[in-house]
Coordinates of C-alpha atoms in Angstrom, one line a residue:
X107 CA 11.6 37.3 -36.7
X108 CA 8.1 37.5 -38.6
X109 CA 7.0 35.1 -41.2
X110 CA 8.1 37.3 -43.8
X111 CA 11.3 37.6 -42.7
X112 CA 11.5 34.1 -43.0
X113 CA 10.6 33.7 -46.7
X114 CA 13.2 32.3 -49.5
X115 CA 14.2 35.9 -51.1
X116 CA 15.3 37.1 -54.5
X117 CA 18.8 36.4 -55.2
X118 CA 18.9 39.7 -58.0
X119 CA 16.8 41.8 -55.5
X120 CA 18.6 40.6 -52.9
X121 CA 22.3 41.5 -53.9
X122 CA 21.5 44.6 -55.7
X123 CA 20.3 45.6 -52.1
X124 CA 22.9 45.0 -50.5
X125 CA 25.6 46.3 -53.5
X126 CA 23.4 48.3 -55.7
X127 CA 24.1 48.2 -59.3
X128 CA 27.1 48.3 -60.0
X129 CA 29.6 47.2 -62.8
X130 CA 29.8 43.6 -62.2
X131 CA 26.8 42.8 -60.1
X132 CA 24.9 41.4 -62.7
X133 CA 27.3 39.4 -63.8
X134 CA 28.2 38.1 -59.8
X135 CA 24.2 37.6 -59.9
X136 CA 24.2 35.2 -62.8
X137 CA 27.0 33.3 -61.4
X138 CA 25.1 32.5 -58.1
X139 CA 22.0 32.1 -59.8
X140 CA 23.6 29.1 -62.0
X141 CA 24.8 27.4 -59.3
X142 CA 21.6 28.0 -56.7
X143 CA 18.6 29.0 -58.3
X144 CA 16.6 32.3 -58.4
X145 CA 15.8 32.6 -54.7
X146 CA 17.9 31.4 -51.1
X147 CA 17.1 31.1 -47.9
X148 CA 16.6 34.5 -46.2
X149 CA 19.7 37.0 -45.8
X150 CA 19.3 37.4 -42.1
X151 CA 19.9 33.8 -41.5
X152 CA 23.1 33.5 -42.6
X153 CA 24.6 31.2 -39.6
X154 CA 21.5 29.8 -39.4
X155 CA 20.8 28.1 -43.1
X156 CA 23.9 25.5 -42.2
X157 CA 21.9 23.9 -39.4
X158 CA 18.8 24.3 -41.4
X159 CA 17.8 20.5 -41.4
X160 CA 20.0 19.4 -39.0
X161 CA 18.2 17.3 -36.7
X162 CA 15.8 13.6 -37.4
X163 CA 12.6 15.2 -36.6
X164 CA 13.0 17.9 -39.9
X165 CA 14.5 15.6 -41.8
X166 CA 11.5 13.6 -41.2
X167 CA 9.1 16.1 -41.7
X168 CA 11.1 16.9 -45.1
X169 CA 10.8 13.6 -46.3
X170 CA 7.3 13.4 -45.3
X171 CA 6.6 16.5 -47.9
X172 CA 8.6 13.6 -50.9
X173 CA 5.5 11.4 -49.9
X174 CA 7.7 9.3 -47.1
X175 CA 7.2 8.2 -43.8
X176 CA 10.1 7.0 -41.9
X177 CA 8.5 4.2 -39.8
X178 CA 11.6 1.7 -37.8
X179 CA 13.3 1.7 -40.8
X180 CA 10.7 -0.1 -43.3
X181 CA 11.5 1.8 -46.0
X182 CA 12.1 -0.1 -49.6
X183 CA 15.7 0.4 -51.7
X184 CA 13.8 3.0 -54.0
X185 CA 12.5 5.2 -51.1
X186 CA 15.6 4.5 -49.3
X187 CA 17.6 6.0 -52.7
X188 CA 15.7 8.8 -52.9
X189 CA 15.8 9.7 -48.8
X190 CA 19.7 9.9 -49.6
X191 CA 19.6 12.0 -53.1
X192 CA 17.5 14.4 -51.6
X193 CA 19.4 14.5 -47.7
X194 CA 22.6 15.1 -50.4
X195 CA 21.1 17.9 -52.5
X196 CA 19.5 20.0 -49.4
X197 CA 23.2 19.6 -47.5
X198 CA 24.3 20.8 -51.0
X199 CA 22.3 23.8 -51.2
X200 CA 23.1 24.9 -47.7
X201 CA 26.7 25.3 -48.6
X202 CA 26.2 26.9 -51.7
X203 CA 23.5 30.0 -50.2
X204 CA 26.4 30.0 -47.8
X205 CA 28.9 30.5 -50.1
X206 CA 27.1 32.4 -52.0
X207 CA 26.5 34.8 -48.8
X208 CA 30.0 34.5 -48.6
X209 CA 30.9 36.2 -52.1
X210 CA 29.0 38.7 -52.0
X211 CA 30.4 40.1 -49.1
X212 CA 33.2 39.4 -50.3
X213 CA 33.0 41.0 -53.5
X214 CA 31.5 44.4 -51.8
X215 CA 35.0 44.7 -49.0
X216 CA 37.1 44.6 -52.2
X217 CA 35.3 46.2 -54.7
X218 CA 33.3 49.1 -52.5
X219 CA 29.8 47.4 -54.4
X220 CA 30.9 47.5 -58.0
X221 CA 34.0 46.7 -60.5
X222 CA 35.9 49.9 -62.9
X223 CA 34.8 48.0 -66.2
X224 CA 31.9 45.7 -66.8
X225 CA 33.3 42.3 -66.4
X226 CA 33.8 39.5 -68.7
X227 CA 31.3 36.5 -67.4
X228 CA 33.2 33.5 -66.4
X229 CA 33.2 30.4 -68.7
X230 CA 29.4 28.3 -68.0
X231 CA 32.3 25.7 -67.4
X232 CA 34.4 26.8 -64.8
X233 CA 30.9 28.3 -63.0
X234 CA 29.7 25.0 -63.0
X235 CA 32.4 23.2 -61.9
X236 CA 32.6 25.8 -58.9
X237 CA 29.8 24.9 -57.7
X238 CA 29.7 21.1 -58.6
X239 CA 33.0 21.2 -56.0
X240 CA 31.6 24.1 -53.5
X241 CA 28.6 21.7 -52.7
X242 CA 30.8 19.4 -50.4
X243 CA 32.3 22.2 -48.5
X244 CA 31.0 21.4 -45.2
X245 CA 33.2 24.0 -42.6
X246 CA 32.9 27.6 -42.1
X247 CA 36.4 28.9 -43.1
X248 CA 36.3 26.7 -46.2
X249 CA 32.9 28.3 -47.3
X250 CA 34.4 31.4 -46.8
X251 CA 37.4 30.9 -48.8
X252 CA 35.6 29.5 -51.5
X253 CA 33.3 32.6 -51.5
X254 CA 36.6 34.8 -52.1
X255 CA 37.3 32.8 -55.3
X256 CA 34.3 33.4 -56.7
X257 CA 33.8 37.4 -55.7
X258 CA 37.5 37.7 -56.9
X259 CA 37.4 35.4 -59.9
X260 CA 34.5 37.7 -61.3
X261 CA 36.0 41.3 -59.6
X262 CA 39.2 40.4 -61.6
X263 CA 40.6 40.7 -58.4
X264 CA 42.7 37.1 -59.0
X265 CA 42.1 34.5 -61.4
X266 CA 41.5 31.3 -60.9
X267 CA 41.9 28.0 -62.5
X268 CA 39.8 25.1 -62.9
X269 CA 42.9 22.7 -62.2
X270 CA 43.2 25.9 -58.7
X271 CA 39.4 24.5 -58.1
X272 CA 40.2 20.9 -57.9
X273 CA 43.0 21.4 -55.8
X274 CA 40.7 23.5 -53.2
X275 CA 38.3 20.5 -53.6
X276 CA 41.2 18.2 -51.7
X277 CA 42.4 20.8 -49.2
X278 CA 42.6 20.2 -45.8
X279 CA 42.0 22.7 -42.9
X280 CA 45.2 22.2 -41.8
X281 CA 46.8 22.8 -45.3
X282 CA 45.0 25.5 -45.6
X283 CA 46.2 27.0 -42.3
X284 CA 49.4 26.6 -43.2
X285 CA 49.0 28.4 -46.7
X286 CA 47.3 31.5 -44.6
X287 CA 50.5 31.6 -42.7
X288 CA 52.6 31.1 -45.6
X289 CA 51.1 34.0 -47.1
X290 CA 52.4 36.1 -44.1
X291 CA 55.7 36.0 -45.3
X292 CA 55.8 35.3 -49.0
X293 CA 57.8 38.3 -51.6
X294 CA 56.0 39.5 -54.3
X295 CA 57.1 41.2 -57.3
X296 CA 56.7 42.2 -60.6
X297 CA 59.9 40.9 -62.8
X298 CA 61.7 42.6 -66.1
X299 CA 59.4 40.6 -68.4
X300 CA 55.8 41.9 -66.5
X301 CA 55.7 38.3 -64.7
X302 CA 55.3 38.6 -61.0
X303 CA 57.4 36.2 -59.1
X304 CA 56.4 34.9 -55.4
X305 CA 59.4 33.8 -53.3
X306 CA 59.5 32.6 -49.4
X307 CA 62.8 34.8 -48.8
X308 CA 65.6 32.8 -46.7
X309 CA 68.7 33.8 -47.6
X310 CA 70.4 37.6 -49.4
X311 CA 72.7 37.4 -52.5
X312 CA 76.7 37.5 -51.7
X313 CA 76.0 37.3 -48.2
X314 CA 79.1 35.8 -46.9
X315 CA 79.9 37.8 -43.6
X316 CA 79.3 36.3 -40.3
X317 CA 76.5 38.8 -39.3
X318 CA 74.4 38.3 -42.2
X319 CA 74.6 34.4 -41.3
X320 CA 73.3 35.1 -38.5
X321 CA 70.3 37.5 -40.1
X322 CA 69.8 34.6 -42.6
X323 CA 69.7 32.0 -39.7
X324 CA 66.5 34.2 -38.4
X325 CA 65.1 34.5 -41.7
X326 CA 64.9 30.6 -42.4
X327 CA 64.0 30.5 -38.7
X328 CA 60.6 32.3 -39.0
X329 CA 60.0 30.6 -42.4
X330 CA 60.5 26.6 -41.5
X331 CA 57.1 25.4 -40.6
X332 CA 55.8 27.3 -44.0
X333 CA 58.7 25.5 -46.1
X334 CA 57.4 22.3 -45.0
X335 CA 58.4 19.7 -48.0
X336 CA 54.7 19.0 -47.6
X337 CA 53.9 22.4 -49.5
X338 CA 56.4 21.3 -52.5
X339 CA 54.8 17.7 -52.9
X340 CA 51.5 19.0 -53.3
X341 CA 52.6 22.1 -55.9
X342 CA 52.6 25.3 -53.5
X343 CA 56.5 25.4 -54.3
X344 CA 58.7 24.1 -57.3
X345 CA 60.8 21.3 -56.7
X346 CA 64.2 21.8 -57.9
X347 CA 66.0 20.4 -55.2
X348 CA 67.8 23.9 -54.2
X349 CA 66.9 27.6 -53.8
X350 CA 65.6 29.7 -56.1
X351 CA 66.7 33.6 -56.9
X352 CA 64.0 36.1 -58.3
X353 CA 65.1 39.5 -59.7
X354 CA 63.1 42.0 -59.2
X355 CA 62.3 45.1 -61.6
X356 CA 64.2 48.4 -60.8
X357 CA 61.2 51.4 -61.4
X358 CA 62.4 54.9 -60.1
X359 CA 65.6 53.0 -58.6
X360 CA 63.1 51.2 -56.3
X361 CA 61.7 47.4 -56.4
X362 CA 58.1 47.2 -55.5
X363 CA 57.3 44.1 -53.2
X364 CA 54.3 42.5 -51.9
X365 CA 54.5 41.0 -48.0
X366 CA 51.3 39.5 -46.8
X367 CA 48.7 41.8 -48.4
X368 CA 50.5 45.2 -47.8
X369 CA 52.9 47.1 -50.6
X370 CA 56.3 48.1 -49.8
X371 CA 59.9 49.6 -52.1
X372 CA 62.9 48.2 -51.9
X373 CA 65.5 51.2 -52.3
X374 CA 68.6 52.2 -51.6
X375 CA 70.8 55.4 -49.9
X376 CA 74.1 53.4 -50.6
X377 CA 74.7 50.4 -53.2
X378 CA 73.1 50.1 -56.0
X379 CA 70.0 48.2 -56.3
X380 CA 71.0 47.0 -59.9
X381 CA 72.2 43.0 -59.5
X382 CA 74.8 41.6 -61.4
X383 CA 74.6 40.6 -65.1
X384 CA 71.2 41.8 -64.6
X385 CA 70.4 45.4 -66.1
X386 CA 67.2 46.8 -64.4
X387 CA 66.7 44.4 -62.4
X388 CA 67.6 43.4 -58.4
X389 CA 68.2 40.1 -57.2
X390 CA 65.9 40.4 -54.0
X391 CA 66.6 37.2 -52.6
X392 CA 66.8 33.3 -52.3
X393 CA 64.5 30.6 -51.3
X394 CA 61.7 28.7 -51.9
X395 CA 59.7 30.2 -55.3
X396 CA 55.8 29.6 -55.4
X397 CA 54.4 27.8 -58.5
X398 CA 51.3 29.0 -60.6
X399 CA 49.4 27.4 -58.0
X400 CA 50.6 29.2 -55.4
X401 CA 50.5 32.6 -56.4
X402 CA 46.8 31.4 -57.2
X403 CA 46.0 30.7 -53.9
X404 CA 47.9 34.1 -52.3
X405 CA 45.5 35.7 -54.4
X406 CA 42.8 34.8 -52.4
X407 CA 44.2 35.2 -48.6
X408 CA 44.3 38.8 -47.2
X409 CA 47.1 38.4 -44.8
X410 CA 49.0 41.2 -42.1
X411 CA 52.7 40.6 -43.1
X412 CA 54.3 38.9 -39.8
X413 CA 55.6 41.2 -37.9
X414 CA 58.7 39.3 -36.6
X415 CA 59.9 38.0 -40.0
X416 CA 59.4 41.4 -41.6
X417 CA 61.7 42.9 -39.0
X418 CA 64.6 40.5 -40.2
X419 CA 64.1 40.7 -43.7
X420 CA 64.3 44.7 -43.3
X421 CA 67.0 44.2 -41.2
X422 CA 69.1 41.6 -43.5
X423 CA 68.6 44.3 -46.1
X424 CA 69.7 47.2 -44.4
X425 CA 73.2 45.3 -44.0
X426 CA 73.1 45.8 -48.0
X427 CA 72.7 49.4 -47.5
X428 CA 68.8 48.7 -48.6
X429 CA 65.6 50.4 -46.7
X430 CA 62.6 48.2 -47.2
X431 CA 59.6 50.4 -46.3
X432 CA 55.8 50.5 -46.6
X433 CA 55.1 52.9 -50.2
X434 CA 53.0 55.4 -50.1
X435 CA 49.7 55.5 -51.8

């Protein structure tokens, strides 16, 4: 790598490189540029900036620029004050060109390099209390994720909360595994009043036959590490104390569902799909129903439905008389 290739770069030149210019590019620029500054480290060093400063020697050599010599540890409360401010702000700005890295490549897989309409800018408040959070994202896969909120907050590809930040602020790696499973196997759909419901399916309505036990036995089988009580105390799921129902809205005698990230119908070549005391609608299960902040966070995983629960559910519904199958684009 030469010097140049080594210089701080352009964060406008930069992105527009990389996604041209686009509807919604400047506004992603402005974004990053509030919460890092005009220029970042250079794009080729990607997995590199993290470990930037990560040995004594260049911290010392970086203090040494601030005017301080680390000498057996003589150094007085001020200088000693100062070594930590600036140790936390450089740590800070690593993970923020990372993340930043991380939304834009985030923002060009779902977008193709540019948005239909010109986006809306986000409020300067919830910008800046991204990145007042994203600056104590230390791992890899959180920097990632919290690259996808921003690329998809601006995209209008999901929208995001502040109250959705601060709980992404307290998430744990193994939370947030078990929310990227969850959203493997989590039903979404669109309801009679334009509200789209999110339900962990585990049971069929007026299933009382001993077969469909059975299907429903496999159902809550594949689901029981993902409707972990755990999930409901910290908000992923309401807690009612018993299953919830959602109804689905009948289009073209079909329900349209979300699994994982893929779209599929839910139709019919036998029974009706219309539920009772329900017009237009279809009751497409029972279970576990996501809150707010749940769907939230679905909307930033991009998750294969799992293949072994997705072969019960179709299954359970084709004792109904009910195909479940992939829709066509």
């Amino acid at each position: 790598m030469s010097e140049g290739e080594n210089q701080p770069v352009s964060i406008s030149g930069s992105i527009t490189d990389v996604l041209g210019l686009g509807k919604g590019v400047n506004v992603l620029v402005g974004s990053i540029e509030r919460g890092i500054g005009k220029v970042f480290g250079p794009w080729q060093r990607k997995r590199e900036n993290r470990a930037e400063i990560a040995n004594a020697e260049e911290w010392a050599a970086a203090l040494g620029k601030q005017g301080l010599q680390i000498t057996g540890g003589d150094l007085s409360l001020g200088e000693r004050t100062m070594a930590r401010l600036m140790v936390d702000a450089v740590r800070q700005q690593i993970a923020r060109e990372a993340i930043a890295l991380e939304a834009v490549e985030d923002f060009k897989r779902i977008t193709g390099g540019g948005t239909d309409a010109e986006p809306s800018p986000p409020e300067p408040e919830w910008v800046d209390r991204f990145w007042r959070l994203a600056g104590e994202v230390t791992s890899d896969d959180m920097k990632s994720l919290w690259g996808r909120v921003l690329a998809r907050q601006i995209s209008g590809d999901a929208k995001i909360s502040a109250r959705t930040l601060d709980f992404l602020s307290t998430l744990s790696g193994a939370e947030a595994n078990l929310i990227a499973k969850l959203a493997a196997v989590v039903c979404q759909c669109d309801t009679i009043t334009s509200e789209r419901k999110a339900l962990l399916v585990r049971g069929l309505p007026h299933s009382k036959d001993k077969k469909m036990e059975g299907l429903e036995r496999r159902l809550a089988g594949y689901t029981e590490e993902v409707a972990s009580p755990h999930l409901g105390a910290i908000g992923v799921f309401y807690e009612s104390g018993m299953s919830s129902s959602v109804y689905g809205y009948i289009k073209d005698d079909k329900v349209r569902l979300r699994i994982g990230g893929k779209r599929f119908v839910l139709m019919s070549y036998v029974t009706p799909l219309a539920a009772r005391y329900r017009p237009g609608e279809c009751d497409v299960g029972n279970g576990e129903e996501l809150t707010w902040l749940g769907r939230e966070l679905l909307s930033l995983i991009d998750a294969e439905p799992d293949p072994a629960y997705l072969r019960a559910l179709t299954e359970a519904y084709g004792e109904f008389g009910w195909v479940l199958r992939p829709e066509k684009d």
